[in-house]
Amino acid sequence: MKIAKAEVFVHSPGRNFVTLRITTDDGLVGLGDATVNGRELAVAAYLRDHLAPMLIGRDAHNIEDTWQYFYRGSYWRRGPITMTAIAAIDMALWDIKAKAANMPLYQLLGGASREGCLAYGHASGREFNEIFDSIREHQEKGYKAIRVQTAIPGLNSVYGVAASANASAGSGSGKGASSERYDYEPARRSTVPVEEEWDTRAYLNYIPSVFEAVRNEFGPDLPLLHDGHHRLTPIQAARLGKSLEPYDLFWLEDLTPAENTDAFRLIRQHTTTPLAVGEIFNTIYDYKDLFEEQLIDYVRSPVSHGGGITPLKKIFDYAAVYQIKSGVHGPTDVSPIGHAASLHLGMAIHNYGISEYMQHSSDTNDVFQPEYTFSDGLIRPGTSPGLGVSYDEKLASQFEYEPAYLPVNRLKVDGTMHDW
Ligand code: GCO
Ligand code: MG
């Protein structure tokens, strides 16, 4: 089963996605998600110009060897662009192998360890009542765990907070729904990023009151999560973890800039709030010390940014040694192919924890036709062979790529560039 074709598509059904399609000489097709939000064309070029020609003629069955060939063989290892490109190849080859075996992918990865994968949704609001409504809306849609993000008094806009109350989760429909989603998850279409302001003191002082209000309104049972988006220093993160302990969070995510993993030692000394990190990590080496010193509780890497199914399975197995679980990144900039890949892996591993699941717009779903379903808090993969996702190239080509960027932050007090 030789690889005959490797094509790269960059289109924008709802938002920008980079998609790899590998076809074998016997006609099997595998899909890979190569999307890096705001840097799409860099991955597309890396794949199209450098990796795709080397794929032609390789045996599509030899997934481990192909992964090592691109990881070890390139000399230039690691990094989000490289690893996302390799991840897309890996995903597509697993899709093909599962189709050749006539099985949904999770069967090849060890079979189902659970009925479905617990998912959390995103609630947000500008003030308490809006947050409560958004939580209720998510509960009505079936979510059993909810991330809560809030506006901060004195700041114009805060990343991760819906611009309007009706821009939160939902199935959405038509192009209007897609553009609303841009406000919610602000990768705005523009040639330069929008600039937002940030004030850590205001954030730290305000946030405990939000979780106190949410707990008073919804009681002790609802699992609540929160994302810090890398904006704190280690001691500020420690303070946040400690101040939120009375509200029993499921996790606090990305409190400090991710490259300084030493920060977790300090944070961990001060708080029992569980910690999640890794959505911008791309190899096992990013996690090694965090695992061995038991400094985190959840691994955030999705298949698409963690190098593929092949290495992420190893990362999860390594995490299991330390009772650390998966908590995979699942925003809308991970395409349905990437979601499906993480989902199949999540079905199979023992140490599954939770997945983020922001629902895609109808334009996105029309192009990718994902088979997975969401109900009663769980996402379930379909039953068809492979990943259970397809790609309608003709429809996709109607949505042209347009540059879109995450916002950048400057400190409100003096305009200094701040961390993501
Ligand atoms: C999350 C995130 C996202 C990312 C975005 C980057 O869902 O937890 O932090 O909102 O910022 O996916 O592309
Ligand atoms: Mg995050």
Coordinates of C-alpha atoms and ligand atoms in Angstrom, one line a residue:
M1 CA 0.0 0.0 0.0
K2 CA 2.1 2.9 -1.3
I3 CA 1.4 6.6 -0.9
A4 CA 0.5 7.9 -4.3
K5 CA -0.6 11.5 -3.5
A6 CA -0.3 14.0 -0.7
E7 CA -2.3 17.2 -1.2
V8 CA -2.6 20.2 1.1
F9 CA -5.7 22.4 1.3
V10 CA -6.0 25.8 3.0
H11 CA -9.6 27.0 3.2
S12 CA -11.8 28.9 5.5
P13 CA -15.2 27.3 6.1
G14 CA -16.1 29.2 9.3
R15 CA -12.4 29.7 10.1
N16 CA -9.1 28.9 8.5
F17 CA -8.0 25.3 8.4
V18 CA -5.0 23.4 6.8
T19 CA -5.9 19.9 5.7
L20 CA -3.7 17.2 4.4
R21 CA -5.1 14.4 2.2
I22 CA -3.1 11.3 1.5
T23 CA -4.2 8.8 -1.1
T24 CA -2.7 5.4 -1.6
D25 CA -2.1 3.5 -4.8
D26 CA -5.1 1.3 -3.9
G27 CA -7.4 4.2 -3.5
L28 CA -7.6 4.6 0.3
V29 CA -7.8 8.2 1.5
G30 CA -6.5 9.5 4.9
L31 CA -7.0 13.0 6.3
G32 CA -4.8 15.1 8.6
D33 CA -5.4 18.4 10.4
A34 CA -2.3 20.7 10.0
T35 CA -3.9 23.9 11.4
V36 CA -1.8 26.3 13.5
N37 CA -4.1 29.3 14.3
G38 CA -2.7 32.4 12.7
R39 CA 0.3 30.7 11.1
E40 CA -1.6 28.5 8.7
L41 CA 0.5 29.2 5.6
A42 CA 3.8 28.3 7.3
V43 CA 2.6 24.7 8.0
A44 CA 1.0 24.4 4.5
A45 CA 4.3 25.4 2.9
Y46 CA 6.3 23.1 5.1
L47 CA 4.1 20.2 4.2
R48 CA 3.5 21.0 0.6
D49 CA 7.1 22.0 -0.3
H50 CA 9.2 19.7 1.9
L51 CA 7.3 16.7 3.3
A52 CA 4.7 15.8 0.7
P53 CA 7.3 15.0 -2.0
M54 CA 9.1 12.6 0.4
L55 CA 5.9 10.8 1.2
I56 CA 5.3 9.6 -2.4
G57 CA 6.1 5.9 -2.7
R58 CA 6.4 5.2 1.0
D59 CA 4.5 2.3 2.5
A60 CA 1.4 3.8 4.1
H61 CA 1.4 1.0 6.7
N62 CA 4.7 2.0 8.3
I63 CA 3.5 4.8 10.5
E64 CA 6.1 4.6 13.3
D65 CA 8.9 4.6 10.7
T66 CA 7.4 7.5 8.8
W67 CA 7.0 9.5 12.0
Q68 CA 10.7 8.8 12.9
Y69 CA 11.8 9.6 9.4
F70 CA 10.3 13.1 9.6
Y71 CA 11.2 13.8 13.2
R72 CA 14.7 12.4 13.3
G73 CA 15.5 12.8 9.7
S74 CA 14.9 16.5 9.4
Y75 CA 17.8 17.6 11.7
W76 CA 15.6 20.5 12.8
R77 CA 13.5 18.9 15.5
R78 CA 10.4 20.1 17.4
G79 CA 8.6 23.4 17.1
P80 CA 4.9 24.0 16.4
I81 CA 5.1 24.2 12.6
T82 CA 7.2 21.1 12.1
M83 CA 5.3 19.0 14.7
T84 CA 1.9 20.0 13.3
A85 CA 3.0 19.0 9.8
I86 CA 4.3 15.6 11.1
A87 CA 1.1 15.2 13.1
A88 CA -1.1 15.7 10.0
I89 CA 0.8 13.0 8.2
D90 CA 0.6 10.6 11.2
M91 CA -3.2 11.2 11.6
A92 CA -3.8 10.6 7.9
L93 CA -1.8 7.4 8.0
W94 CA -3.7 6.1 11.0
D95 CA -6.9 7.0 9.2
I96 CA -5.8 4.9 6.2
K97 CA -4.6 2.0 8.3
A98 CA -8.0 1.9 10.2
K99 CA -9.8 2.0 6.8
A100 CA -7.7 -0.8 5.5
A101 CA -8.5 -2.8 8.7
N102 CA -12.2 -1.8 8.2
M103 CA -12.4 -0.5 11.8
P104 CA -13.0 2.8 13.6
L105 CA -9.5 4.0 14.6
Y106 CA -10.0 3.5 18.4
Q107 CA -10.2 -0.2 17.8
L108 CA -6.7 -0.3 16.4
L109 CA -5.4 1.7 19.4
G110 CA -6.6 -0.9 21.9
G111 CA -10.4 -0.7 21.7
A112 CA -12.9 1.3 23.8
S113 CA -12.0 2.0 27.4
R114 CA -15.2 3.9 28.0
E115 CA -18.6 4.7 26.5
G116 CA -17.6 8.1 25.3
C117 CA -15.3 11.0 26.1
L118 CA -16.3 13.5 28.8
A119 CA -16.2 17.0 27.3
Y120 CA -16.3 20.6 28.7
G121 CA -17.8 23.6 27.0
H122 CA -17.0 27.3 27.3
A123 CA -19.3 29.6 29.3
S124 CA -18.5 33.3 29.6
G125 CA -20.0 36.6 30.3
R126 CA -19.5 40.3 31.1
E127 CA -21.3 40.1 34.4
F128 CA -22.5 37.4 36.8
N129 CA -26.0 37.0 35.3
E130 CA -24.6 36.7 31.8
I131 CA -22.2 34.0 33.1
F132 CA -25.0 32.2 34.8
D133 CA -27.1 32.2 31.6
S134 CA -24.2 31.0 29.6
I135 CA -23.6 28.1 32.0
R136 CA -27.3 27.2 31.9
E137 CA -27.3 27.3 28.1
H138 CA -24.3 24.9 28.1
Q139 CA -26.1 22.6 30.6
E140 CA -29.1 22.5 28.4
K141 CA -26.9 21.4 25.5
G142 CA -25.7 18.5 27.6
Y143 CA -22.4 19.7 29.0
K144 CA -21.5 18.2 32.4
A145 CA -18.3 20.2 32.9
I146 CA -17.9 23.9 32.1
R147 CA -15.1 26.3 31.7
V148 CA -15.9 29.8 33.0
Q149 CA -14.2 32.9 31.6
T150 CA -15.2 36.4 32.6
A151 CA -14.8 40.0 31.6
I152 CA -12.8 42.1 34.1
P153 CA -14.1 45.4 35.3
G154 CA -12.0 48.2 33.8
L155 CA -10.8 46.2 30.8
N156 CA -12.4 46.7 27.4
S157 CA -12.4 43.1 26.2
V158 CA -10.9 39.9 27.6
Y159 CA -9.9 37.0 25.4
G160 CA -12.2 34.0 25.6
V161 CA -15.3 36.0 26.6
A162 CA -18.1 36.1 24.1
A163 CA -18.6 39.6 22.6
S164 CA -22.4 39.1 22.9
A165 CA -24.4 36.8 25.0
N166 CA -25.7 34.8 22.1
A167 CA -22.3 34.1 20.6
S168 CA -21.6 31.1 23.0
A169 CA -21.7 27.4 22.2
G170 CA -24.3 26.0 19.9
S171 CA -24.7 24.3 16.6
G172 CA -25.1 27.6 14.7
S173 CA -26.2 27.8 11.2
G174 CA -25.2 29.6 8.0
K175 CA -22.5 32.2 7.6
G176 CA -23.8 34.5 10.3
A177 CA -23.1 31.8 12.9
S178 CA -19.6 31.5 11.7
S179 CA -18.8 35.1 12.0
E180 CA -20.3 35.3 15.5
R181 CA -17.9 32.6 16.4
Y182 CA -15.0 34.8 15.4
D183 CA -16.1 37.3 18.1
Y184 CA -16.3 34.5 20.7
E185 CA -12.9 32.9 19.9
P186 CA -11.3 36.0 18.6
A187 CA -9.0 35.1 15.7
R188 CA -10.2 38.1 13.8
R189 CA -9.9 38.3 10.1
S190 CA -7.4 41.0 9.4
T191 CA -3.8 41.3 8.3
V192 CA -2.6 42.4 11.7
P193 CA -3.7 41.2 15.1
V194 CA -6.1 43.2 17.2
E195 CA -4.5 44.7 20.4
E196 CA -6.2 44.1 23.7
E197 CA -5.3 45.6 27.1
W198 CA -4.5 43.6 30.2
D199 CA -4.2 44.2 34.0
T200 CA -3.2 41.3 36.1
R201 CA -4.0 43.0 39.4
A202 CA -7.6 43.7 38.3
Y203 CA -7.9 40.1 37.1
L204 CA -6.5 38.5 40.4
N205 CA -8.7 40.7 42.5
Y206 CA -11.9 40.0 40.6
I207 CA -11.8 36.3 39.6
P208 CA -12.4 34.7 43.1
S209 CA -15.7 36.7 43.3
V210 CA -16.8 35.2 40.0
F211 CA -16.2 31.6 41.1
E212 CA -17.8 32.3 44.5
A213 CA -20.9 33.6 42.7
V214 CA -21.0 30.6 40.3
R215 CA -20.7 28.1 43.2
N216 CA -23.4 29.9 45.1
E217 CA -25.7 29.7 42.1
F218 CA -24.9 26.2 40.9
G219 CA -23.9 24.3 44.0
P220 CA -20.8 22.2 44.7
D221 CA -21.2 19.4 42.1
L222 CA -20.7 21.0 38.7
P223 CA -17.1 20.6 37.5
L224 CA -15.7 24.1 36.7
L225 CA -12.6 24.9 34.8
H226 CA -10.7 28.1 34.1
D227 CA -8.0 29.2 31.6
G228 CA -5.4 31.7 32.6
H229 CA -3.9 32.0 29.0
H230 CA -0.3 32.2 30.2
R231 CA -0.6 35.7 31.7
L232 CA 0.7 35.3 35.3
T233 CA 4.0 35.1 37.1
P234 CA 4.7 32.0 39.1
I235 CA 3.8 33.7 42.4
Q236 CA 0.7 35.3 41.0
A237 CA -0.4 31.8 39.7
A238 CA 0.2 30.4 43.1
R239 CA -2.0 33.0 44.6
L240 CA -4.7 32.4 42.1
G241 CA -4.7 28.7 42.7
K242 CA -4.9 29.2 46.5
S243 CA -7.6 31.8 46.3
L244 CA -9.8 29.5 44.2
E245 CA -9.4 26.5 46.4
P246 CA -12.7 27.1 48.2
Y247 CA -14.5 26.8 44.9
D248 CA -13.0 23.4 44.0
L249 CA -12.0 23.8 40.4
F250 CA -11.6 20.8 38.1
W251 CA -8.5 22.6 36.8
L252 CA -6.7 25.8 36.3
E253 CA -5.1 25.9 32.8
D254 CA -2.0 27.7 31.4
L255 CA -1.4 30.1 34.3
T256 CA 2.1 31.0 33.4
P257 CA 4.1 31.3 30.1
A258 CA 4.5 27.6 29.1
E259 CA 8.2 27.6 28.3
N260 CA 9.2 28.1 31.9
T261 CA 8.1 24.7 33.3
D262 CA 10.2 25.4 36.5
A263 CA 7.3 27.7 37.5
F264 CA 5.2 24.7 38.3
R265 CA 7.4 23.8 41.3
L266 CA 6.6 27.1 42.9
I267 CA 2.9 27.0 42.0
R268 CA 2.5 23.4 43.3
Q269 CA 4.0 24.2 46.7
H270 CA 1.2 26.7 47.3
T271 CA -2.0 25.2 46.0
T272 CA -4.0 22.0 45.7
T273 CA -6.0 23.3 42.7
P274 CA -5.3 20.8 39.8
L275 CA -3.2 22.2 37.0
A276 CA -3.4 21.7 33.2
V277 CA -0.8 22.7 30.6
G278 CA 0.4 21.7 27.2
E279 CA -1.7 23.1 24.4
I280 CA 1.4 24.8 23.0
F281 CA 3.8 21.9 23.8
N282 CA 4.8 19.7 21.0
T283 CA 7.0 16.8 22.3
I284 CA 7.4 14.5 25.3
Y285 CA 10.4 16.5 26.4
D286 CA 8.2 19.5 27.2
Y287 CA 6.4 17.2 29.7
K288 CA 9.2 15.1 31.1
D289 CA 10.1 17.1 34.2
L290 CA 6.4 18.0 34.9
F291 CA 5.5 14.3 34.9
E292 CA 8.5 13.1 36.9
E293 CA 8.1 15.7 39.6
Q294 CA 4.3 15.3 39.6
L295 CA 3.8 19.0 39.0
I296 CA 0.7 18.9 36.8
D297 CA -2.5 16.9 36.6
Y298 CA -3.7 17.1 33.0
V299 CA -2.0 17.0 29.6
R300 CA -3.4 19.5 27.1
S301 CA -1.7 18.5 23.9
P302 CA -4.2 17.7 21.1
V303 CA -3.1 15.2 18.4
S304 CA -2.6 18.0 15.9
H305 CA -0.1 20.0 18.0
G306 CA 1.4 17.1 19.9
G307 CA 3.1 15.5 16.9
G308 CA 0.3 13.0 16.0
I309 CA -1.3 10.0 17.4
T310 CA 1.9 8.0 17.5
P311 CA 3.8 10.3 19.9
L312 CA 0.8 11.5 21.9
K313 CA -0.1 7.8 22.8
K314 CA 3.4 7.6 24.3
I315 CA 3.0 10.9 26.2
F316 CA -0.3 9.7 27.7
D317 CA 1.2 6.3 28.7
Y318 CA 4.2 8.1 30.3
A319 CA 1.7 10.4 32.1
A320 CA -0.2 7.4 33.4
V321 CA 2.8 6.3 35.4
Y322 CA 2.3 9.4 37.5
Q323 CA -1.6 9.3 37.6
I324 CA -1.7 12.3 35.2
K325 CA -4.6 12.3 32.8
S326 CA -5.4 13.6 29.4
G327 CA -7.3 17.0 29.0
V328 CA -7.0 17.6 25.3
H329 CA -7.2 21.0 23.7
G330 CA -10.3 21.3 21.5
P331 CA -11.1 24.8 20.4
T332 CA -12.6 25.5 17.0
D333 CA -9.2 26.1 15.4
V334 CA -8.6 22.3 15.8
S335 CA -10.4 21.0 12.8
P336 CA -13.0 18.2 13.0
I337 CA -10.2 15.9 11.7
G338 CA -7.9 16.9 14.6
H339 CA -10.9 16.5 17.1
A340 CA -11.7 13.1 15.7
A341 CA -8.1 12.0 16.1
S342 CA -7.9 13.1 19.7
L343 CA -11.3 11.5 20.3
H344 CA -10.3 8.1 19.0
L345 CA -7.1 8.2 21.1
G346 CA -9.1 9.3 24.1
M347 CA -11.5 6.4 23.7
A348 CA -8.7 3.9 23.9
I349 CA -6.3 5.1 26.6
H350 CA -6.9 4.3 30.2
N351 CA -5.9 7.6 31.7
Y352 CA -8.5 9.7 29.8
G353 CA -9.6 12.8 31.8
I354 CA -11.6 15.3 29.8
S355 CA -11.6 17.1 26.4
E356 CA -12.4 20.6 25.5
Y357 CA -15.2 20.6 23.0
M358 CA -16.2 23.9 21.4
Q359 CA -18.7 23.1 18.7
H360 CA -17.8 24.0 15.1
S361 CA -19.9 26.2 13.0
S362 CA -22.2 24.6 10.4
D363 CA -19.9 25.8 7.6
T364 CA -17.1 23.8 9.2
N365 CA -19.3 20.8 9.7
D366 CA -20.6 20.9 6.2
V367 CA -17.1 20.6 4.8
F368 CA -15.8 17.9 7.2
Q369 CA -19.0 15.9 7.9
P370 CA -17.7 14.6 11.3
E371 CA -19.4 11.4 12.5
Y372 CA -18.8 12.0 16.2
T373 CA -21.8 13.0 18.2
F374 CA -22.2 14.9 21.5
S375 CA -24.9 14.1 24.1
D376 CA -25.2 13.7 27.9
G377 CA -21.8 15.3 28.3
L378 CA -19.9 12.8 26.2
I379 CA -18.5 12.9 22.7
R380 CA -18.7 9.5 20.9
P381 CA -16.8 8.6 17.7
G382 CA -18.9 7.1 14.9
T383 CA -18.7 3.5 13.7
S384 CA -17.3 3.9 10.2
P385 CA -13.7 2.8 9.5
G386 CA -11.0 5.3 10.2
L387 CA -11.4 8.7 11.8
G388 CA -15.0 9.1 10.7
V389 CA -14.4 12.5 9.0
S390 CA -14.5 13.4 5.3
Y391 CA -13.4 16.4 3.3
D392 CA -15.6 18.1 0.7
E393 CA -13.0 19.8 -1.4
K394 CA -15.4 21.4 -3.7
L395 CA -17.4 23.0 -0.9
A396 CA -14.3 24.0 1.0
S397 CA -12.9 25.8 -2.1
Q398 CA -15.9 28.2 -1.8
F399 CA -14.4 29.5 1.4
E400 CA -11.2 31.3 0.6
Y401 CA -8.4 31.6 3.1
E402 CA -8.2 35.1 4.7
P403 CA -5.6 36.0 7.3
A404 CA -6.9 35.9 10.8
Y405 CA -5.1 36.4 14.1
L406 CA -5.4 35.9 17.8
P407 CA -5.3 39.2 19.6
V408 CA -2.1 40.4 21.3
N409 CA -2.0 41.9 24.8
R410 CA -0.5 45.1 26.1
L411 CA -0.5 46.2 29.7
K412 CA -3.2 48.8 30.3
V413 CA -0.9 50.8 32.5
D414 CA 1.8 51.6 30.0
G415 CA 1.3 49.6 26.8
T416 CA 4.1 47.0 27.4
M417 CA 3.6 43.8 25.4
H418 CA 2.4 41.1 27.7
D419 CA 2.4 37.3 27.7
W420 CA 0.0 35.1 25.9
Ligands
GCO1 C1 -8.3 27.0 24.8 C2 -7.4 28.0 24.3 C3 -7.7 28.6 23.0 C4 -6.4 29.0 22.3 C5 -6.6 29.0 20.8 C6 -5.2 29.2 20.2 O1 -9.3 26.7 24.1 O2 -8.0 26.6 25.9 O3 -6.5 28.6 25.1 O4 -8.7 29.6 23.0 O5 -6.1 30.3 22.7 O6 -7.1 27.8 20.4 O7 -5.3 29.0 18.8
MG2 MG -6.3 27.2 26.8

